[in-house]
Structures are given as C-alpha cells and as structure tokens.
Coordinates of C-alpha atoms in Angstrom, one line a residue:
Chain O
X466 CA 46.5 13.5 38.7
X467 CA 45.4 11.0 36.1
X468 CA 46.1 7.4 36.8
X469 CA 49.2 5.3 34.6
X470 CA 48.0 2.1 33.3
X471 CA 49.1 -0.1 31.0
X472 CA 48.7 1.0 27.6
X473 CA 47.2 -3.0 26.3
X474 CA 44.4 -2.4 29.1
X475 CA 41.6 -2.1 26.5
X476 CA 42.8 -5.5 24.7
X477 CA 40.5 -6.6 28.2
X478 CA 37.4 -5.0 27.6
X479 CA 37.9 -6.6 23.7
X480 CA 38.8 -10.1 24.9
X481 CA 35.0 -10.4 27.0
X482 CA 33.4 -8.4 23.9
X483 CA 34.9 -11.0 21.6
X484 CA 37.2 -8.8 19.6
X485 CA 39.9 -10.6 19.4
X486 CA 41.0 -13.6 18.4
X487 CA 43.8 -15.8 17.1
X488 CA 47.0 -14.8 17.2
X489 CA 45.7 -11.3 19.1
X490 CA 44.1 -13.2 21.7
X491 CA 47.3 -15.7 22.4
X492 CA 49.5 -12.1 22.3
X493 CA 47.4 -10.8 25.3
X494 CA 46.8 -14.0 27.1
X495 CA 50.5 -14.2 27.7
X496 CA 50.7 -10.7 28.4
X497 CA 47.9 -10.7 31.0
X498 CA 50.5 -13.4 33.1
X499 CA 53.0 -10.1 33.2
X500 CA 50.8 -7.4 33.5
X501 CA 49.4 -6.9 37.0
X502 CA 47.2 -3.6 35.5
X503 CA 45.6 -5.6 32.8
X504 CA 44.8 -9.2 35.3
X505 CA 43.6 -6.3 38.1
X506 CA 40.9 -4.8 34.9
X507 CA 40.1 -8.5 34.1
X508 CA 39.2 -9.5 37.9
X509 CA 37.5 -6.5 38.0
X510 CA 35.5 -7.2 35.2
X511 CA 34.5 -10.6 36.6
X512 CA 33.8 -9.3 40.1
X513 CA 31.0 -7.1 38.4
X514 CA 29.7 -10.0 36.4
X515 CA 29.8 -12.0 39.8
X516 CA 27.6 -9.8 41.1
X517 CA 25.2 -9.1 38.6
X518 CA 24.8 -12.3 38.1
X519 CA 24.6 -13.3 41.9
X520 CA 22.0 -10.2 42.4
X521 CA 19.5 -11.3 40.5
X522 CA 16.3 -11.3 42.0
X523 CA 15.5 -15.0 43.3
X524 CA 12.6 -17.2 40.9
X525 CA 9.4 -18.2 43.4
X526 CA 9.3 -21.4 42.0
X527 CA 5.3 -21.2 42.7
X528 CA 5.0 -18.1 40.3
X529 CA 6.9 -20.2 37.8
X530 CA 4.3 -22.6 38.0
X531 CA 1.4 -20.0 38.1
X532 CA 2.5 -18.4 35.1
X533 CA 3.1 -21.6 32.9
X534 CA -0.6 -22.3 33.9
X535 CA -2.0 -19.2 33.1
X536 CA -0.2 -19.8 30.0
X537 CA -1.0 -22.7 28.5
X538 CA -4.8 -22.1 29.4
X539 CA -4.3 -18.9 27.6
X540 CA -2.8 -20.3 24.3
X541 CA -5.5 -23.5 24.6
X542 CA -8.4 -20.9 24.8
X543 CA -7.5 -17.8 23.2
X544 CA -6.1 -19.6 20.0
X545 CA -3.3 -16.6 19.3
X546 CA -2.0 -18.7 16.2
X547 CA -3.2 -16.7 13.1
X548 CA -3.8 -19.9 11.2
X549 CA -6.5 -20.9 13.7
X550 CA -8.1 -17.6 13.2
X551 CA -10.2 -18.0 10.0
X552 CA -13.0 -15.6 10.7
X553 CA -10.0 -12.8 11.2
X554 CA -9.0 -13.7 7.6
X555 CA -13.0 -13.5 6.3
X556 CA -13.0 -10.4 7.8
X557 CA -9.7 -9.3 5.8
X558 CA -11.1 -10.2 3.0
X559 CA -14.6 -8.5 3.6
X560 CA -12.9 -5.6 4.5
X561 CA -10.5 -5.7 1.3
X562 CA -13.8 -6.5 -1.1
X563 CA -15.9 -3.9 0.9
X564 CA -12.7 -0.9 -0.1
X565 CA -12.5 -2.1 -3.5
X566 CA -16.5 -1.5 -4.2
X567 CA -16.4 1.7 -2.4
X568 CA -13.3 2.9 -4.7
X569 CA -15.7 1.5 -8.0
X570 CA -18.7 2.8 -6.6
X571 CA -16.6 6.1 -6.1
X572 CA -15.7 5.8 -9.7
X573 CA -18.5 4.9 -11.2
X574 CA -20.7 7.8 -9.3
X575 CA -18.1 10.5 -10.4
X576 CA -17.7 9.3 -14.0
X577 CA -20.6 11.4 -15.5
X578 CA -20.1 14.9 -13.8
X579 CA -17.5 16.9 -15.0
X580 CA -17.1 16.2 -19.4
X581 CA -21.0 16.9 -19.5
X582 CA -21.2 19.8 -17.0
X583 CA -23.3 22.6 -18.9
X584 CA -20.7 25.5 -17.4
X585 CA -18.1 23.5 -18.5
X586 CA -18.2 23.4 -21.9
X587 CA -21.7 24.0 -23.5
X588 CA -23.3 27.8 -23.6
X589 CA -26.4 28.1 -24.8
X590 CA -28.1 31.6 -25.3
X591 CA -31.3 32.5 -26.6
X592 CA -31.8 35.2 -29.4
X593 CA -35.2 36.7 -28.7
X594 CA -37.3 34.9 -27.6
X595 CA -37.1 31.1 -27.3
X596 CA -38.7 28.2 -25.8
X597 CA -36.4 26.0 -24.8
X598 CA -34.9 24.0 -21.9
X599 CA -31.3 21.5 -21.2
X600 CA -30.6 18.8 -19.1
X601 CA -28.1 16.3 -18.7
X602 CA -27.8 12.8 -18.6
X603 CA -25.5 10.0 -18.6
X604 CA -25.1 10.2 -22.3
X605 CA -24.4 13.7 -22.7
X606 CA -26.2 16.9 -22.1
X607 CA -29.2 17.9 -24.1
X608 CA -31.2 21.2 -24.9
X609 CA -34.4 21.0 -26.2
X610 CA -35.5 23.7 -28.7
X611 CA -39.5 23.9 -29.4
X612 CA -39.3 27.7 -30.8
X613 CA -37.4 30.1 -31.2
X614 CA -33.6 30.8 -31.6
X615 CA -30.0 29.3 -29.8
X616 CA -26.6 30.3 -30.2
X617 CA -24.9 27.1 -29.1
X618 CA -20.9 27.0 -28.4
X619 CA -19.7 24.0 -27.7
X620 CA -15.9 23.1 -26.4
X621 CA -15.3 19.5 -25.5
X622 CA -12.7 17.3 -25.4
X623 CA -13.3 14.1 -27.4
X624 CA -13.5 12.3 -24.6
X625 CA -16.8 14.4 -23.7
X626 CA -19.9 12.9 -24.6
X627 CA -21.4 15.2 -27.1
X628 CA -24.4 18.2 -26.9
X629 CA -28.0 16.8 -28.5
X630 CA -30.1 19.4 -30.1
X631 CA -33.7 17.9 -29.6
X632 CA -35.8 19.9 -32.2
X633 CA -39.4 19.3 -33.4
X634 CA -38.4 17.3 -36.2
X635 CA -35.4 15.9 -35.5
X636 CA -32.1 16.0 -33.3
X637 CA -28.7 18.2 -34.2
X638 CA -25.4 16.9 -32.8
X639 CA -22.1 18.9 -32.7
X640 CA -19.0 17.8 -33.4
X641 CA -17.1 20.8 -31.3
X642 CA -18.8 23.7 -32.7
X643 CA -20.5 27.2 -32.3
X644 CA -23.5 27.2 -34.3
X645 CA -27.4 29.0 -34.3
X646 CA -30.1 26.6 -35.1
X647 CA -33.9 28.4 -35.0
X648 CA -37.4 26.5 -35.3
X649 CA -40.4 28.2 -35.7
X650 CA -43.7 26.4 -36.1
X651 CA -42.6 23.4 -34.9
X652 CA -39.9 22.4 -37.5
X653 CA -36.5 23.3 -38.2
X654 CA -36.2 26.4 -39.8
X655 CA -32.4 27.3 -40.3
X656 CA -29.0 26.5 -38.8
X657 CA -25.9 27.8 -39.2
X658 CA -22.5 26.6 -38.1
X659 CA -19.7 28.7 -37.5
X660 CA -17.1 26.2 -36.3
X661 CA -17.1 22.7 -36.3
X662 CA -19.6 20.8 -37.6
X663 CA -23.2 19.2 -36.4
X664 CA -24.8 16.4 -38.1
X665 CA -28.9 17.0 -38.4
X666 CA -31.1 13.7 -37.9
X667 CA -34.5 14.5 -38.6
X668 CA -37.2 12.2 -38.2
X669 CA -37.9 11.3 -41.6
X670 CA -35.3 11.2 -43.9
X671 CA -31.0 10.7 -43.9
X672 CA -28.6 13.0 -41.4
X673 CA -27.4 15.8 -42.9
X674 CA -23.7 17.4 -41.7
X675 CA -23.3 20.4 -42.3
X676 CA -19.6 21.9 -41.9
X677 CA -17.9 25.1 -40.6
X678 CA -19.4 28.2 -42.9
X679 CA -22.4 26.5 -44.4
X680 CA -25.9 27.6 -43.5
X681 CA -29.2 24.9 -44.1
X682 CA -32.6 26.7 -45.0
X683 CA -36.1 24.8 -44.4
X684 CA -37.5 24.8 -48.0
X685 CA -41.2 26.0 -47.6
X686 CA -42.5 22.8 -49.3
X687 CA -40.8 20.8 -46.4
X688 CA -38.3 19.1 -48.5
X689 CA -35.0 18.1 -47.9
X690 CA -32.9 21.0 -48.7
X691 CA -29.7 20.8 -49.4
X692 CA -26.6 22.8 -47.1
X693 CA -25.5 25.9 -49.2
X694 CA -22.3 27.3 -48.4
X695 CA -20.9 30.8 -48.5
X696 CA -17.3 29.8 -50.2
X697 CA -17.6 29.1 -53.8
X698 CA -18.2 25.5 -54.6
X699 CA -14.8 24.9 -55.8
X700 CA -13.4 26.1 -52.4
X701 CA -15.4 24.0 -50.1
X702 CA -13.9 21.1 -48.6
X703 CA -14.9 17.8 -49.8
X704 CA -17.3 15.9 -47.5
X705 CA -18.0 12.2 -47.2
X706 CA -21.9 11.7 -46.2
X707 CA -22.0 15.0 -46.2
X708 CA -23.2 17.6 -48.2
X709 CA -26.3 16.0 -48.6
X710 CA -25.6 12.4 -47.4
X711 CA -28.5 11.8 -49.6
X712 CA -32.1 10.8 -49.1
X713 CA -32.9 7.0 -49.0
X714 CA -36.5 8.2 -49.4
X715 CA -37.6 9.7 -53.2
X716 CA -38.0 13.3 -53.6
X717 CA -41.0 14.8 -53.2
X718 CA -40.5 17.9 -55.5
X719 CA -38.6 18.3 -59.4
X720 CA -36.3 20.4 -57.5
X721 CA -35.2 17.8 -55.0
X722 CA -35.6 15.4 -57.8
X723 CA -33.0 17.0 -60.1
X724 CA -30.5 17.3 -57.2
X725 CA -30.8 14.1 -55.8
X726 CA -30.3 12.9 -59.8
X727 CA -27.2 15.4 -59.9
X728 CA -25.3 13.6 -56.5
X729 CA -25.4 10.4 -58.3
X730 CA -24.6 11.3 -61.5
X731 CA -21.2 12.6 -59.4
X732 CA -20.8 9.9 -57.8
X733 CA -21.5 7.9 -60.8
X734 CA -18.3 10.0 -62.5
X735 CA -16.2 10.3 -60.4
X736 CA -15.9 5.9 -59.6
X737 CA -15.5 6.2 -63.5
X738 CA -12.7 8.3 -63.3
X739 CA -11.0 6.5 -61.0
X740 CA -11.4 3.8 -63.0
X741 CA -9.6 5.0 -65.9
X742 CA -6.8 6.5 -63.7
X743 CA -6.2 2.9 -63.0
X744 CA -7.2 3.6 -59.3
X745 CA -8.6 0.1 -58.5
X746 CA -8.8 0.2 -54.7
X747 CA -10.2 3.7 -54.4
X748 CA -12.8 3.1 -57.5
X749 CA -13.8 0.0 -55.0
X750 CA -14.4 2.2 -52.3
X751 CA -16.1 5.0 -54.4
X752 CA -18.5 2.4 -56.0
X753 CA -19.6 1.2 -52.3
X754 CA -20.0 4.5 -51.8
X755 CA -22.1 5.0 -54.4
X756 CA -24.2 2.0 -53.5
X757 CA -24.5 2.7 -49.9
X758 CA -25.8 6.5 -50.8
X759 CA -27.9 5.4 -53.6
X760 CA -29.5 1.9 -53.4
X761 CA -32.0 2.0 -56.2
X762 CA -29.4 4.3 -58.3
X763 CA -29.8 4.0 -62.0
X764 CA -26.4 2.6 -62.8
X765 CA -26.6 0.3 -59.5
X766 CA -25.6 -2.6 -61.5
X767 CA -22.8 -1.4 -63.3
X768 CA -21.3 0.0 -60.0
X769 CA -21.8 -3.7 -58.0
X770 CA -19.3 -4.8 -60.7
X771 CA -16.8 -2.6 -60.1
X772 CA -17.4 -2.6 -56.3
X773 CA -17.0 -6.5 -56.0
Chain A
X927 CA 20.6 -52.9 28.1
X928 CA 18.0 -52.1 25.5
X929 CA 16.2 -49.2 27.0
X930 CA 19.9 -47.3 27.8
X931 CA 21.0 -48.1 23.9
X932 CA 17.8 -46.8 22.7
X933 CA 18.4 -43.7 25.2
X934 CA 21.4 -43.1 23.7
X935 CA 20.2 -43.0 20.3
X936 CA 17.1 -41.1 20.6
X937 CA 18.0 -37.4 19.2
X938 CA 17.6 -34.5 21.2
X939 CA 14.6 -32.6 21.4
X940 CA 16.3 -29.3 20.3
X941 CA 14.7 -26.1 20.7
X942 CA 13.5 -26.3 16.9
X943 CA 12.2 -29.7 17.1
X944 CA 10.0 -28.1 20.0
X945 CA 8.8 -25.1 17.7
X946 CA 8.2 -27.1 15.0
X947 CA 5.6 -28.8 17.4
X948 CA 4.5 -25.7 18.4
X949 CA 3.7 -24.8 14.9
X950 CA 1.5 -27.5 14.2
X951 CA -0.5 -26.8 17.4
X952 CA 1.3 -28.8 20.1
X953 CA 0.4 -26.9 23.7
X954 CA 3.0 -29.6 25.4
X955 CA 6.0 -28.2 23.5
X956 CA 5.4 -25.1 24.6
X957 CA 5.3 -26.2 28.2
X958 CA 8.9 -27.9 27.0
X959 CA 10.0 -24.5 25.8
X960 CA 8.8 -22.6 28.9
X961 CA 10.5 -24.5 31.2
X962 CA 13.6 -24.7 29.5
X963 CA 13.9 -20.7 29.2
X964 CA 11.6 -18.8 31.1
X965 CA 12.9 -18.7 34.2
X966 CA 16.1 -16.9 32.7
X967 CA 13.5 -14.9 30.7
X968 CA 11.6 -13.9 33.9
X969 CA 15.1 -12.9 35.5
X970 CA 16.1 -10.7 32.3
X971 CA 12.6 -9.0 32.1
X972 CA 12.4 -8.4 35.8
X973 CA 15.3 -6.2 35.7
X974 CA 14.4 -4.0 32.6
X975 CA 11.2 -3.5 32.9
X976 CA 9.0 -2.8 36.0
X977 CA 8.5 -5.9 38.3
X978 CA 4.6 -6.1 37.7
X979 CA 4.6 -6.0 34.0
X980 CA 7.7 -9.0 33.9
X981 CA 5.1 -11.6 34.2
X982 CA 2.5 -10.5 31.5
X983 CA 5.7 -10.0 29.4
X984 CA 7.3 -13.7 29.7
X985 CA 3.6 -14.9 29.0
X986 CA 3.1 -12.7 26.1
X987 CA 6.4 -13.6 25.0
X988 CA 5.8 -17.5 25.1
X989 CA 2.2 -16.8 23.6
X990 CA 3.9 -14.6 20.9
X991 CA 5.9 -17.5 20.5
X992 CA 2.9 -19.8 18.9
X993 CA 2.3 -17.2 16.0
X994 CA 5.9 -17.0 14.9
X995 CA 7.2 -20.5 15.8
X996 CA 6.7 -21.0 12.7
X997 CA 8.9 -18.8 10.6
X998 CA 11.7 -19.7 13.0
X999 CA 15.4 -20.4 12.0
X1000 CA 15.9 -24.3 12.8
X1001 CA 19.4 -23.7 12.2
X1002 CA 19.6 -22.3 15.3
X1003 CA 20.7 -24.2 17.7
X1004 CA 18.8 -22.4 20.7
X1005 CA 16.2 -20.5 20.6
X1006 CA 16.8 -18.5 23.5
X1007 CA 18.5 -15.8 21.9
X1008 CA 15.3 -15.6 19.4
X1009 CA 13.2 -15.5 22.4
X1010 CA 15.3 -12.6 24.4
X1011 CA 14.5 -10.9 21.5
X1012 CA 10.6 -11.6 21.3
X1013 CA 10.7 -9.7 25.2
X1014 CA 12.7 -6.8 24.5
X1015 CA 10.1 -6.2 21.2
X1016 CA 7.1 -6.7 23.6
X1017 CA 9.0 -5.2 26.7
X1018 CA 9.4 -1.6 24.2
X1019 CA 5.8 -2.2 23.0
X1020 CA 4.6 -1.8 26.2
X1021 CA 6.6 1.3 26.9
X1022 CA 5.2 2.9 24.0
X1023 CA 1.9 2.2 25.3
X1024 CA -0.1 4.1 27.6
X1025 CA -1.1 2.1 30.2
X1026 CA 2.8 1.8 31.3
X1027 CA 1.5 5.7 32.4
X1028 CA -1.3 3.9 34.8
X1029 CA 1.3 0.9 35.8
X1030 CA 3.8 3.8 36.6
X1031 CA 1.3 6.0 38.4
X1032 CA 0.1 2.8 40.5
X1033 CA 3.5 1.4 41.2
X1034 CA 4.7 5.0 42.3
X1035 CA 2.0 5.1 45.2
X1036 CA 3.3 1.4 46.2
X1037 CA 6.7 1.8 46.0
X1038 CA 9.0 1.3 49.2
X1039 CA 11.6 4.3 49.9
X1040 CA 15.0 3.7 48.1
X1041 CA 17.2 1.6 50.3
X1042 CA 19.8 3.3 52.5
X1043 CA 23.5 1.2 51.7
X1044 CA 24.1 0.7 54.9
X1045 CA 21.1 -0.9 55.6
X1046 CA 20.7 -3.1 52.6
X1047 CA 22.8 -5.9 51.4
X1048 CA 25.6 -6.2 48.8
X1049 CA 22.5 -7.6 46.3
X1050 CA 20.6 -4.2 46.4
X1051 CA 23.4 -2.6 46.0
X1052 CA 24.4 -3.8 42.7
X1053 CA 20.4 -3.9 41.8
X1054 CA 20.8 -0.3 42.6
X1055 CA 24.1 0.4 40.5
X1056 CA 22.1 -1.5 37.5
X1057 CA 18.9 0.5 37.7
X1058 CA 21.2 3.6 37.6
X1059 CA 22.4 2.3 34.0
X1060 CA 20.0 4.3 30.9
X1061 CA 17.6 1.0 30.2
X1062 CA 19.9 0.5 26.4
X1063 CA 23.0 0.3 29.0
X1064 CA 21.5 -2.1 31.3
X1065 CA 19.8 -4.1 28.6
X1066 CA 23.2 -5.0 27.0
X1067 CA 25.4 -5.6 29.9
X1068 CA 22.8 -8.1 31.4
X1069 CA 22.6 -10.1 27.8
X1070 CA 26.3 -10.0 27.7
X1071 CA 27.5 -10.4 31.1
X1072 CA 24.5 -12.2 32.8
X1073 CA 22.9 -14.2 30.3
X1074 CA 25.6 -15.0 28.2
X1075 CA 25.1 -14.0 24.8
X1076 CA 28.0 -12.7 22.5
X1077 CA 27.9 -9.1 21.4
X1078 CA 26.8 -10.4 18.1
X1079 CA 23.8 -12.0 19.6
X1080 CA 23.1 -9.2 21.8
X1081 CA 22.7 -7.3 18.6
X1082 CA 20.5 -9.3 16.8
X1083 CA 18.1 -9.8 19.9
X1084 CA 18.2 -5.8 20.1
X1085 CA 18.0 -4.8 16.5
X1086 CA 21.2 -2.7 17.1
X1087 CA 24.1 -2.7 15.1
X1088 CA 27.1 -5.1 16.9
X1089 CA 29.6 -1.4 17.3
X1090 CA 26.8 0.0 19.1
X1091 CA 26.7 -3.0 21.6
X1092 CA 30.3 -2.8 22.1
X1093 CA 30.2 1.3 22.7
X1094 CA 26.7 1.1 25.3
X1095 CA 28.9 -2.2 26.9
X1096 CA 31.8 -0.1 27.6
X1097 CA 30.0 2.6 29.0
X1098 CA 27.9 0.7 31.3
X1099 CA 31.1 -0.8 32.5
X1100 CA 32.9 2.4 33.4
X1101 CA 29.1 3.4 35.2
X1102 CA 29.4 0.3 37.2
X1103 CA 32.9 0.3 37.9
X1104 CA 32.7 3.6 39.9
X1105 CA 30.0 1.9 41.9
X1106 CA 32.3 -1.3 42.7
X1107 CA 35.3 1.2 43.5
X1108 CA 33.4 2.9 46.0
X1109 CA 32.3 -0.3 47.2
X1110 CA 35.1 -2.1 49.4

C-alpha cells in the first residue's frame, strides 16, 4: 500500500537544490512549521548530509604535507607552465615548417606528371618506317623525328605544356592538333595538319604556322616554301604571322623572290585601304604589321608614317 | 596601534590575487592555494576515484593549476569551484586511460573483503551506501551536499547542464534514503 504524504513534499527537495525563492520559498517555510511530512523529509535530508559529511575519510595531516612537497618540487623542476617551455614551441614550429615543405615538395614533385604524360594526350605512330624517339621533360614532351614518317594526335588542355617536334632542321609545335610531318634526308620534307595548327621553327629562317587543312612541301632547292592549302584561297581563313609569316632573311630563288614581293605588296594595300576607309586605329596596327614582317620593305617609310 | 590599523587595511589575498602570482611564476602562491583547498580536494577525490590514484590527482590538479592560472576568471571570488572542476577533468582522464586497468588489477589483489554492517561502524556504512551511488550520482551529491556548492556550480565544475544536476541529485537521494531507512 503506497504511502500518503503531503502533496508540497517535493517543494523540500527544491528548497536544498535552490529552486525556489522569494515569495515560493517564504510560502513553504511557513508551511514546513505545519506540516510534520515535509519537516520529517527535511530532517531526513540533513541526517544524510550529516553523515556524508561526518563519513568522510579522515586527512593524515603528514600526507598533506608529503604531497604539498612533492608538489612544489614538481612544479619548481618540471616547469609544467607552457610559457616556460620554449623549446616545446621551437619544436611546434619545426614541426609546422617541416608539414608545410613536405605539402610543397609534394606539389612541386607531382606538378609535371599527369598534362605531359605521353598516354595521356599525345599518340604518336610511325608510317613505315621511321627513326624516331619521345621523351618528356618538365617543359613538355618531345619526339624526335630523324627519318621517316609520324602521325601525331595531340589533345591537351591549355593548361598542358605543349608536344615539340625536334626535326633535322628545325622544331614543329602543335597548338591541339592531329597532323603527319615526314623528313627524309635529314630535312623536313612535308607536313600536313589535319586539326589544329603547329607553328614550324626551322633553324634558319622565320616560323611558319600552318593551319587545319593546309599541307607545306620542302621545295627541292631548299627554299622557304610557302603553306598551300586545299580550300580555295578566298575560303581560307585569314592568318596573322601566318601563311608565310615571312622571311627576315632575302630569298634565295625568283620564285621566293616574287612571293615574298607579293606578301608585301598585300600588306602594303591592304594599310592603304584602311586608310581610306578612314580606319585610323586598325591602319596603325596593319602598318606595324607591315613593319614588323617586312623591315627593309620598299615602302618602309611611307608605312612608319602612318604607323606613328 | 599602527601595525593592527595597517592589518585592517591590508586587502585580502583572494584566491585570484594568489593565481595571478601563480601566473607570473610564484611557487609560494601555489603553496597558499594548496593549503587553502586541497585538503577538501583530497577528501572529494578520495571518494570518487580509487584511494591510490587521489593523491596523484590533487597534485596534478594543483600542477594543472600553474598552466591555466592564467586564463582564470578573477571575478570569481573562489577558486575552489574552478579547481573541483580541474579534478573531475583529470579524475575522467585517468579513467579513460589504461593504466586505471593496471591500478584496478593491483588494487583488486590488495583489497580487504567488503565489511560486514554489523561489524563496521555507522562511517562505513554510509561510505558503503555512497560507493553504491553510479560515480555521476555520487559525484553530485558530494559537491552539493558535502562540499557545498549550489546546483549551478555543480554544473559548471561537471560540464553538465544545471536540470541534469537536479535529476542525478534526486535520484541519489531516493538511493540513499533506502539505506538510512533501513538503518535505525
């Protein structure tokens, strides 16, 4: 049979919690001098205190003593303060410099593998039989051709460094292309580009780029040749140093001769006719052109005028 | 006449005026600050953790204390509560740890056969009813009803919320008021 008590017992329990207060705590100290269930809970509750308290276990005095010894030898010894510790701050900060060249190292190491990775994005196949080799370097992966035929595809992201063509007589570089490039008898013989473009360098004379469609042909008097293009002439996108980015050294041949004398006379027109179309700027920037492509040009000093 | 004016006038070295020492390196505050509290320390620890690990604990405590004097609440007016708390941290650190394992295993082969009521006094008997209590039980009744401490500060020495003081209070009262009812 459950026990009856008074139904303000808990306001006990609250009073030593700290609970209540105020106007609460006068209510149920005047209640507690009528209730005889509620002052029984309350002795109750200070007979356990009593006891808790008067259980505790006794203090030696001598191990007080011991321990307050053992402690302040301790702190004068052992130092615990963090400020008093300056080698445990060195050795944060070695640790910290010692992660942040292993994450740069990290960096720095893995920079070079994966834009210039041959499987990745440059296939090279020989037609017939070729002599050639690739390897790669921190500047961007390079085949070298000494005879023979490649077809070259090359997919990169511009990013990537680029693919380097080392030929007898020169160097070709892609610009994200599939091209064929063949050297016989130690010089450049022909190339053709299929996508993209690559820009020739040979040894001794001005890059050439030659664009998507076009083919370049070795003359057999080892001149410069000139890119010929399957698309008519009218259909072929213009270039800027490109078609022929002209020769800085003279013709050797009346062929060569009467091209080179053809470019400038177009490029000789056409800062004209922007001229008269009242095209200022862009005449400007034709006429520097002009200079830049032909430095000894015969109408060099009529063009400095208008390019100034 | 002089002296007892000047006696009278001289503030008291508070508790924060002592850490404040402590911060800057003075060893004899800390001997203030032990004395003034680590005997009730020593009590509190004794009974919630094992008797041979309540020493290292007060010492670690007080040597704990010379770190963190420094970041310490001088609007406190005692720093007792602040240093109940610095035990109970250290005291559940070295629960965690494993050597309390080793101390258990050790104490285990050393320890004398539970006392029979009748042949023991009224003080292990109430030791007894407390080391019943779940350690978070026996913990807060002993701030509270031992030491002193409101619920509030029991809380913030525990890291508890104040409502779950009040609740693990109230049941370690009902646990020890069936011992004390048995008890005549």
């Amino acid at each position: 049979m459950k026990e009856q008590g008074c139904a303000r017992r808990w306001e006990v329990e609250a009073v030593r919690d700290g609970r209540l207060d105020g106007a609460a705590l006068t209510h149920h100290e005047r209640h507690l001098q009528s209730c005889a269930d509620c002052s029984r809970e309350r002795r109750m509750f200070e007979k356990m205190q009593r006891a808790a308290v008067d259980s505790a276990p006794k203090q030696n005095e001598l191990a007080l003593r011991r321990l307050r010894q053992s402690l302040l030898e301790q702190a004068h010894s052992g130092d615990p303060t963090p400020r008093r510790r300056p080698w445990a701050r060195v050795l944060a900060i070695a640790a910290t410099m010692l992660l942040v060249f292993g994450v740069v190292w990290r960096v720095a190491e893995r920079r070079p593998d994966p834009p210039t990775s041959p499987a990745a994005s440059v296939q090279v196949a020989a037609v017939g039989a070729a002599d050639w080799s690739q390897f790669s370097t921190s500047r961007g992966h390079r085949v070298v051709l000494r005879s023979g035929t490649l077809d070259v595809a090359v997919t990169r992201r511009p990013v990537d460094a680029g693919l380097v063509v080392q030929l007898p007589d020169g160097e070709l570089e892609d610009i994200g292309t599939v091209f064929r490039v063949s050297v016989r008898d130690g010089r450049t013989e022909a190339i053709d580009v299929r996508e993209g473009a690559v820009s020739f360098r040979r040894h001794r004379g001005a890059a050439i780029q030659i664009g998507a469609g076009e083919r370049w042909r070795a003359e057999p008097s080892r001149a410069q040749p000139a890119p010929t293009s399957d698309l008519p002439a009218a259909m072929s996108p213009p270039r800027k140093p490109s078609a022929v980015a002209a020769s800085a050294k003279p013709p050797n041949t009346a062929s060569d001769d009467a091209a080179a004398g053809r470019e400038e006379d177009e490029a000789y027109l056409r800062v004209l006719a922007l001229v008269r179309e009242g095209r200022a700027a862009e005449a400007r920037l034709a006429a520097r052109d002009y200079l830049k492509r032909f430095p000894s040009g015969f109408r060099r000093s009529e063009v400095e005028r208008i390019a100034r | 006449m002089t002296l007892e004016v000047l006696q009278l006038r001289a503030p008291p070295v508070t508790d924060a005026l002592l850490l404040g020492r402590i911060a800057e390196g003075g060893l004899g505050a800390l001997g203030e600050l032990y004395d003034r509290h680590a005997p009730a320390l020593l009590t509190f620890v004794r009974r919630t953790a094992s008797r041979p690990d309540a020493e290292d604990i007060v010492q670690a405590t007080f040597l704990r204390v010379i770190s963190l004097a420094a970041g310490y609440d001088t609007s406190c007016s005692s720093a007792k509560p602040w240093l109940f708390g610095i035990a109970v941290r250290i005291t559940r650190e070295r629960r965690r740890a494993v050597s309390r394992l080793v101390s258990f295993l050790a104490e285990l082969g050393s320890r004398p056969p539970p006392p029979s009521r009748q042949a023991e006094g009224a003080r292990v008997d109430v030791e007894n009813a407390l080391a019943r209590l779940s350690e978070a039980k026996r913990s807060v009744f002993l701030l509270a009803e031992v030491e002193g401490f409101s619920c509030q500060e029991v809380a913030s020495i525990l890291g508890v919320p104040v409502g779950t003081v009040w609740t693990r209070l109230h049941h370690a009262r009902i646990e020890l008021r069936r011992h004390f009812e048995e008890t005549p």
